[in-house]
């Protein structure tokens, strides 16, 4: 059901109904208003097609159970996802239509396996509704936390959907939760994301610089989120030359000449080009691996092993070796890994424990190839979760 991205891509900028009605989505159910006046949506999408966009968005960004319940429309959750997507498809003229999903509730700031699974199933519910309505890709827009991005990508992949991820960063490439954009790129592309990009709060020139820095590590197309009604030709040229191949309009308006310019550029991205992506990650850092790893002595897992992890930063090692004996150990690793400035190599002889570790660790792990797990099963898990076999 997913699509193969045909580069370059110009995606229209209307991802929520509030952009059509001008209402505050925290106070008004804009989606119901659009249903009462569907021409607000269909006219805007027809205009996007005329101006040269090559993919359209279903405006589902703010559709969450919590918001609809607060406004008395909880029972409309499924119908709103389906109906809005079908309206866009009616006027799409054959262009691919993507469903938009917003980050999980920002109140859920503390990471844990229950928080991760809750996000995963919430994203999966929306993705399934959008897929059934006819959407051909998913946009995870302006995400902040790596665990939330991972949950969304895993949900999209389980539904066999093409998935694009964008995160909002500052001029250093850091999100509000200190997630590093390069660590996120390497983690998510290994996990199966189809494109990744940034919405830089510091302007187009800064965004071009960050994309340029990421390009040599990118095995998937890079996305530039840009206001297509205001970006100059020079700025758009700079984004193309930096390696951007997907352009996400951040405005409800577009300029035909800018869309045409973006579409005319031959993308620098080459799916066959070898990239420097041999890196393990945590949410705030990517660890590019040397030819030989100097492993620590095996570190046992415990509910609170932060001191032991911190102490290893001062040892003559460049990776922490962890032996896992239970799924609780896998959760302890995920909870404590944030304390380290080193990557982790894990060993377990149980496939269930291995999958738990790969699922809950918020980054990219290294797996000891000496694990006593059937080779085919181990390779399947390593591939599914984007880990490195060493």
Short mmCIF file of C-alpha atoms in Angstrom, two decimals:
data_model
loop_
_atom_site.label_atom_id
_atom_site.label_comp_id
_atom_site.label_asym_id
_atom_site.label_seq_id
_atom_site.Cartn_x
_atom_site.Cartn_y
_atom_site.Cartn_z
CA UNK A 1 0.00 0.00 0.00
CA UNK A 2 2.98 2.29 0.48
CA UNK A 3 4.60 4.22 -2.38
CA UNK A 4 8.06 4.47 -3.81
CA UNK A 5 9.10 8.11 -3.56
CA UNK A 6 9.70 9.66 -6.97
CA UNK A 7 12.21 12.44 -6.37
CA UNK A 8 12.10 15.35 -6.08
CA UNK A 9 8.86 15.61 -4.09
CA UNK A 10 6.93 18.80 -3.26
CA UNK A 11 4.34 18.19 -0.52
CA UNK A 12 1.55 20.70 0.05
CA UNK A 13 1.45 22.53 3.35
CA UNK A 14 -2.06 21.99 4.72
CA UNK A 15 -1.67 19.31 7.37
CA UNK A 16 -4.43 20.36 9.78
CA UNK A 17 -7.94 21.73 9.47
CA UNK A 18 -7.09 24.71 11.65
CA UNK A 19 -5.10 26.08 8.70
CA UNK A 20 -8.34 26.08 6.71
CA UNK A 21 -10.72 27.50 9.33
CA UNK A 22 -8.35 29.81 11.22
CA UNK A 23 -9.53 28.39 14.55
CA UNK A 24 -7.46 27.41 17.56
CA UNK A 25 -7.47 23.58 17.47
CA UNK A 26 -7.28 23.50 21.27
CA UNK A 27 -10.67 25.20 21.51
CA UNK A 28 -12.55 24.27 18.33
CA UNK A 29 -13.03 21.00 16.45
CA UNK A 30 -11.87 22.39 13.12
CA UNK A 31 -12.31 19.00 11.46
CA UNK A 32 -16.07 19.00 12.07
CA UNK A 33 -16.27 22.53 10.66
CA UNK A 34 -14.47 21.38 7.52
CA UNK A 35 -16.93 18.51 7.14
CA UNK A 36 -19.74 21.04 7.21
CA UNK A 37 -17.97 23.11 4.56
CA UNK A 38 -15.91 20.56 2.58
CA UNK A 39 -15.10 23.10 -0.12
CA UNK A 40 -12.64 24.69 2.32
CA UNK A 41 -10.54 21.56 1.99
CA UNK A 42 -11.21 20.54 -1.59
CA UNK A 43 -10.63 24.03 -3.01
CA UNK A 44 -7.31 24.32 -1.14
CA UNK A 45 -6.11 20.94 -2.37
CA UNK A 46 -7.14 21.68 -5.96
CA UNK A 47 -5.10 24.86 -5.70
CA UNK A 48 -2.10 22.90 -4.42
CA UNK A 49 -2.33 20.61 -7.46
CA UNK A 50 -2.53 23.60 -9.83
CA UNK A 51 0.52 25.19 -8.25
CA UNK A 52 2.65 22.12 -8.82
CA UNK A 53 2.68 20.09 -5.62
CA UNK A 54 3.43 16.43 -6.31
CA UNK A 55 1.94 14.99 -3.10
CA UNK A 56 -0.96 16.07 -0.90
CA UNK A 57 -1.69 15.77 2.81
CA UNK A 58 -4.86 14.72 4.56
CA UNK A 59 -5.29 17.33 7.36
CA UNK A 60 -5.31 14.89 10.28
CA UNK A 61 -2.47 16.37 12.32
CA UNK A 62 -4.56 17.31 15.38
CA UNK A 63 -6.88 14.30 15.44
CA UNK A 64 -6.26 12.64 18.81
CA UNK A 65 -8.58 10.78 21.15
CA UNK A 66 -7.84 13.18 24.02
CA UNK A 67 -8.64 16.31 22.00
CA UNK A 68 -11.83 14.92 20.49
CA UNK A 69 -13.03 13.60 23.83
CA UNK A 70 -12.54 17.02 25.42
CA UNK A 71 -14.68 18.58 22.67
CA UNK A 72 -17.38 15.92 22.74
CA UNK A 73 -16.48 14.26 19.44
CA UNK A 74 -14.70 11.11 20.64
CA UNK A 75 -17.06 8.86 18.67
CA UNK A 76 -16.05 10.68 15.47
CA UNK A 77 -12.38 9.64 15.69
CA UNK A 78 -12.48 7.04 12.91
CA UNK A 79 -14.97 8.89 10.69
CA UNK A 80 -12.91 12.09 10.73
CA UNK A 81 -9.72 10.30 9.67
CA UNK A 82 -11.54 8.46 6.91
CA UNK A 83 -13.68 11.34 5.70
CA UNK A 84 -10.92 13.93 5.47
CA UNK A 85 -8.66 11.55 3.58
CA UNK A 86 -11.41 10.64 1.14
CA UNK A 87 -12.13 14.32 0.46
CA UNK A 88 -8.48 14.91 -0.46
CA UNK A 89 -8.40 11.80 -2.64
CA UNK A 90 -11.43 13.06 -4.59
CA UNK A 91 -9.45 16.06 -5.87
CA UNK A 92 -5.92 14.60 -5.87
CA UNK A 93 -5.86 13.90 -9.63
CA UNK A 94 -3.91 10.73 -8.93
CA UNK A 95 -1.23 12.32 -6.74
CA UNK A 96 -0.22 10.37 -3.63
CA UNK A 97 -2.04 11.43 -0.47
CA UNK A 98 -0.42 11.16 2.94
CA UNK A 99 -1.94 11.11 6.40
CA UNK A 100 -0.39 13.36 9.04
CA UNK A 101 0.32 12.23 12.60
CA UNK A 102 1.45 14.53 15.41
CA UNK A 103 3.78 13.68 18.30
CA UNK A 104 2.46 11.86 21.34
CA UNK A 105 1.07 13.86 24.23
CA UNK A 106 3.98 16.07 25.42
CA UNK A 107 2.95 15.38 29.02
CA UNK A 108 4.33 11.85 28.59
CA UNK A 109 7.89 13.11 29.00
CA UNK A 110 9.33 10.21 30.99
CA UNK A 111 10.37 7.33 28.79
CA UNK A 112 9.55 3.75 29.73
CA UNK A 113 8.38 0.63 27.96
CA UNK A 114 4.72 1.32 28.83
CA UNK A 115 4.99 4.85 27.43
CA UNK A 116 6.63 3.48 24.29
CA UNK A 117 3.98 0.82 23.74
CA UNK A 118 1.19 3.33 24.35
CA UNK A 119 2.66 5.61 21.67
CA UNK A 120 3.18 2.70 19.29
CA UNK A 121 -0.43 1.51 19.47
CA UNK A 122 -1.82 5.06 19.28
CA UNK A 123 0.20 5.71 16.12
CA UNK A 124 -0.73 2.31 14.71
CA UNK A 125 -4.45 2.99 15.19
CA UNK A 126 -4.24 6.23 13.22
CA UNK A 127 -2.01 4.74 10.54
CA UNK A 128 -4.41 1.83 10.04
CA UNK A 129 -7.38 4.19 9.66
CA UNK A 130 -5.48 6.33 7.17
CA UNK A 131 -4.31 3.33 5.17
CA UNK A 132 -7.83 1.91 5.00
CA UNK A 133 -9.12 5.29 3.81
CA UNK A 134 -6.68 5.24 0.89
CA UNK A 135 -3.61 7.14 2.12
CA UNK A 136 -0.41 5.94 0.49
CA UNK A 137 2.13 7.41 2.92
CA UNK A 138 2.40 8.67 6.47
CA UNK A 139 4.00 11.92 7.62
CA UNK A 140 5.17 12.04 11.24
CA UNK A 141 5.38 15.81 11.50
CA UNK A 142 7.48 17.92 13.87
CA UNK A 143 8.36 15.12 16.26
CA UNK A 144 10.58 15.85 19.21
CA UNK A 145 11.61 12.65 21.00
CA UNK A 146 13.47 9.75 19.43
CA UNK A 147 11.39 7.12 21.24
CA UNK A 148 8.22 8.67 19.79
CA UNK A 149 9.70 8.77 16.28
CA UNK A 150 10.76 5.13 16.62
CA UNK A 151 7.27 4.15 17.78
CA UNK A 152 5.75 5.88 14.75
CA UNK A 153 8.16 4.34 12.24
CA UNK A 154 7.72 0.85 13.68
CA UNK A 155 3.94 1.28 13.53
CA UNK A 156 4.08 2.44 9.91
CA UNK A 157 6.35 -0.42 8.91
CA UNK A 158 4.08 -2.96 10.61
CA UNK A 159 1.23 -1.57 8.47
CA UNK A 160 3.43 -1.70 5.33
CA UNK A 161 3.23 2.07 4.84
CA UNK A 162 5.79 4.49 3.45
CA UNK A 163 6.75 6.85 6.27
CA UNK A 164 8.37 10.30 6.28
CA UNK A 165 9.60 11.85 9.53
CA UNK A 166 10.36 15.48 10.33
CA UNK A 167 11.66 16.93 13.56
CA UNK A 168 11.96 20.54 14.67
CA UNK A 169 15.49 21.58 15.60
CA UNK A 170 17.54 24.62 16.53
CA UNK A 171 20.69 25.85 14.78
CA UNK A 172 22.73 23.08 16.42
CA UNK A 173 20.41 20.39 15.14
CA UNK A 174 18.90 19.68 18.56
CA UNK A 175 15.22 19.28 19.34
CA UNK A 176 13.59 20.60 22.51
CA UNK A 177 14.21 17.23 24.17
CA UNK A 178 17.92 17.37 23.17
CA UNK A 179 17.45 14.73 20.48
CA UNK A 180 20.20 15.13 17.91
CA UNK A 181 19.03 15.19 14.30
CA UNK A 182 21.97 13.13 13.02
CA UNK A 183 21.43 10.45 15.67
CA UNK A 184 17.74 10.44 14.75
CA UNK A 185 18.51 10.14 11.03
CA UNK A 186 20.86 7.18 11.48
CA UNK A 187 18.49 5.43 13.88
CA UNK A 188 15.35 5.92 11.80
CA UNK A 189 16.79 5.09 8.40
CA UNK A 190 18.11 1.81 9.84
CA UNK A 191 14.64 1.21 11.28
CA UNK A 192 13.00 1.62 7.87
CA UNK A 193 11.98 5.28 7.53
CA UNK A 194 11.66 6.28 3.86
CA UNK A 195 12.65 9.95 4.22
CA UNK A 196 13.79 12.16 7.09
CA UNK A 197 13.99 15.89 7.52
CA UNK A 198 14.13 18.91 9.72
CA UNK A 199 12.05 21.99 10.28
CA UNK A 200 14.73 24.41 11.43
CA UNK A 201 13.52 27.25 13.62
CA UNK A 202 16.61 29.31 12.76
CA UNK A 203 15.89 29.82 9.06
CA UNK A 204 16.53 28.37 5.62
CA UNK A 205 20.28 29.01 5.54
CA UNK A 206 20.79 27.15 8.80
CA UNK A 207 18.58 24.32 7.57
CA UNK A 208 20.67 24.04 4.40
CA UNK A 209 23.82 23.75 6.50
CA UNK A 210 22.35 21.02 8.69
CA UNK A 211 21.11 19.08 5.66
CA UNK A 212 24.55 19.36 4.07
CA UNK A 213 26.15 17.94 7.23
CA UNK A 214 23.70 15.02 7.23
CA UNK A 215 23.91 14.22 3.53
CA UNK A 216 27.05 12.05 3.66
CA UNK A 217 25.33 9.84 6.27
CA UNK A 218 21.88 9.69 4.64
CA UNK A 219 20.78 6.43 3.05
CA UNK A 220 17.29 7.89 2.52
CA UNK A 221 16.10 11.18 0.95
CA UNK A 222 16.36 14.27 3.13
CA UNK A 223 13.40 16.58 3.68
CA UNK A 224 13.50 20.37 3.86
CA UNK A 225 10.49 21.98 5.51
CA UNK A 226 10.18 25.43 3.96
CA UNK A 227 7.60 28.16 3.41
CA UNK A 228 7.06 27.85 -0.35
CA UNK A 229 5.29 31.22 -0.42
CA UNK A 230 8.31 33.13 0.89
CA UNK A 231 11.47 31.17 0.16
CA UNK A 232 13.73 32.92 -2.35
CA UNK A 233 15.14 31.27 -5.44
CA UNK A 234 18.62 31.49 -3.94
CA UNK A 235 17.49 29.80 -0.73
CA UNK A 236 15.75 27.03 -2.63
CA UNK A 237 18.87 26.52 -4.75
CA UNK A 238 20.94 26.27 -1.56
CA UNK A 239 18.62 23.61 -0.14
CA UNK A 240 18.83 21.58 -3.35
CA UNK A 241 22.62 21.87 -3.41
CA UNK A 242 22.79 20.78 0.23
CA UNK A 243 21.07 17.50 -0.65
CA UNK A 244 17.37 18.08 0.02
CA UNK A 245 15.16 15.99 -2.25
CA UNK A 246 11.76 16.30 -0.54
CA UNK A 247 10.24 19.72 0.10
CA UNK A 248 7.50 20.04 2.70
CA UNK A 249 5.64 23.31 2.46
CA UNK A 250 5.14 24.87 5.92
CA UNK A 251 2.57 27.35 4.63
CA UNK A 252 -0.97 26.96 3.37
CA UNK A 253 0.16 29.00 0.36
CA UNK A 254 2.58 28.11 -2.40
CA UNK A 255 4.33 29.79 -5.32
CA UNK A 256 4.11 28.06 -8.65
CA UNK A 257 7.58 29.17 -9.73
CA UNK A 258 9.13 27.83 -6.50
CA UNK A 259 7.37 24.48 -6.83
CA UNK A 260 8.51 24.29 -10.46
CA UNK A 261 12.09 25.11 -9.48
CA UNK A 262 12.14 22.42 -6.78
CA UNK A 263 10.71 19.85 -9.21
CA UNK A 264 13.22 20.75 -11.91
CA UNK A 265 16.27 19.96 -9.81
CA UNK A 266 17.98 16.62 -10.24
CA UNK A 267 18.31 15.27 -6.69
CA UNK A 268 21.80 14.68 -5.35
CA UNK A 269 20.50 11.67 -3.43
CA UNK A 270 21.59 8.38 -4.97
CA UNK A 271 20.18 5.23 -3.33
CA UNK A 272 23.16 3.22 -4.59
CA UNK A 273 25.83 5.54 -3.21
CA UNK A 274 27.71 4.21 -0.19
CA UNK A 275 27.18 6.32 2.91
CA UNK A 276 29.02 6.73 6.19
CA UNK A 277 26.27 5.30 8.38
CA UNK A 278 28.06 2.63 10.44
CA UNK A 279 27.12 4.21 13.73
CA UNK A 280 25.45 3.19 16.94
CA UNK A 281 23.28 5.84 18.57
CA UNK A 282 21.52 7.12 21.61
CA UNK A 283 19.01 9.93 21.30
CA UNK A 284 21.57 12.68 21.76
CA UNK A 285 24.59 11.29 19.91
CA UNK A 286 25.81 9.09 17.06
CA UNK A 287 28.88 6.91 17.65
CA UNK A 288 30.74 6.25 14.41
CA UNK A 289 32.45 2.94 14.94
CA UNK A 290 36.17 2.25 14.62
CA UNK A 291 37.41 -0.90 12.90
CA UNK A 292 37.97 -2.59 16.25
CA UNK A 293 35.83 -2.13 19.34
CA UNK A 294 37.45 -2.20 22.76
CA UNK A 295 34.71 -3.71 24.90
CA UNK A 296 34.27 -3.28 28.61
CA UNK A 297 34.08 -6.22 30.95
CA UNK A 298 30.53 -7.64 30.94
CA UNK A 299 28.25 -5.29 32.84
CA UNK A 300 25.31 -6.90 34.65
CA UNK A 301 21.94 -5.20 34.37
CA UNK A 302 20.16 -3.74 37.36
CA UNK A 303 17.25 -1.41 38.05
CA UNK A 304 19.73 1.39 38.77
CA UNK A 305 23.10 0.85 37.12
CA UNK A 306 23.72 4.47 36.25
CA UNK A 307 26.83 4.77 38.42
CA UNK A 308 28.43 1.73 36.81
CA UNK A 309 27.68 3.09 33.35
CA UNK A 310 29.08 6.53 34.18
CA UNK A 311 32.28 4.99 35.60
CA UNK A 312 32.92 3.18 32.31
CA UNK A 313 33.19 6.50 30.50
CA UNK A 314 36.59 6.91 32.16
CA UNK A 315 37.85 3.44 31.22
CA UNK A 316 40.02 2.59 28.21
CA UNK A 317 37.08 1.18 26.26
CA UNK A 318 34.96 2.45 23.38
CA UNK A 319 31.86 0.31 23.92
CA UNK A 320 29.97 -1.10 26.90
CA UNK A 321 29.33 -4.85 26.84
CA UNK A 322 26.00 -5.85 28.40
CA UNK A 323 24.75 -9.37 29.11
CA UNK A 324 20.96 -9.67 29.24
CA UNK A 325 19.22 -12.53 31.06
CA UNK A 326 15.60 -11.35 31.12
CA UNK A 327 13.20 -8.91 29.50
CA UNK A 328 13.48 -6.85 32.68
CA UNK A 329 17.21 -6.54 31.94
CA UNK A 330 16.29 -5.21 28.50
CA UNK A 331 14.06 -2.58 30.10
CA UNK A 332 16.76 -1.65 32.65
CA UNK A 333 19.20 -1.07 29.79
CA UNK A 334 16.74 1.19 27.99
CA UNK A 335 16.05 3.16 31.16
CA UNK A 336 19.71 3.64 32.12
CA UNK A 337 21.42 4.00 28.74
CA UNK A 338 20.97 7.76 28.75
CA UNK A 339 23.73 7.97 31.38
CA UNK A 340 26.42 6.76 28.96
CA UNK A 341 28.64 8.54 26.47
CA UNK A 342 29.51 5.18 24.86
CA UNK A 343 27.61 2.79 22.59
CA UNK A 344 26.31 -0.56 23.85
CA UNK A 345 27.04 -4.07 22.64
CA UNK A 346 24.48 -6.57 23.92
CA UNK A 347 24.63 -10.33 24.34
CA UNK A 348 21.76 -12.70 25.07
CA UNK A 349 20.99 -16.27 24.12
CA UNK A 350 17.23 -15.73 24.09
CA UNK A 351 15.43 -14.28 21.05
CA UNK A 352 12.59 -12.84 23.14
CA UNK A 353 15.06 -10.94 25.30
CA UNK A 354 16.93 -9.74 22.21
CA UNK A 355 13.75 -8.36 20.67
CA UNK A 356 12.81 -6.61 23.92
CA UNK A 357 16.23 -4.94 24.07
CA UNK A 358 16.10 -3.84 20.44
CA UNK A 359 12.54 -2.56 20.80
CA UNK A 360 12.92 -0.53 23.98
CA UNK A 361 16.42 0.87 23.60
CA UNK A 362 16.00 4.35 22.17
CA UNK A 363 18.76 4.41 19.62
CA UNK A 364 20.72 1.89 17.59
CA UNK A 365 22.31 -1.04 19.42
CA UNK A 366 25.20 -3.33 18.50
CA UNK A 367 24.41 -7.04 18.81
CA UNK A 368 27.09 -9.59 19.61
CA UNK A 369 27.07 -12.09 16.73
CA UNK A 370 28.09 -14.82 19.19
CA UNK A 371 24.60 -14.85 20.71
CA UNK A 372 23.34 -18.44 20.84
CA UNK A 373 20.24 -17.68 18.77
CA UNK A 374 19.45 -19.32 15.42
CA UNK A 375 21.23 -17.24 12.79
CA UNK A 376 18.17 -16.61 10.60
CA UNK A 377 16.10 -15.48 13.59
CA UNK A 378 18.84 -13.21 14.88
CA UNK A 379 19.40 -11.59 11.47
CA UNK A 380 15.65 -11.01 11.12
CA UNK A 381 15.47 -9.17 14.45
CA UNK A 382 18.60 -7.17 13.75
CA UNK A 383 17.17 -6.04 10.42
CA UNK A 384 13.71 -5.27 11.81
CA UNK A 385 15.08 -2.93 14.47
CA UNK A 386 18.00 -1.52 12.49
CA UNK A 387 20.73 -2.80 14.82
CA UNK A 388 24.37 -3.56 13.96
CA UNK A 389 25.68 -7.12 14.11
CA UNK A 390 29.27 -7.24 15.36
#
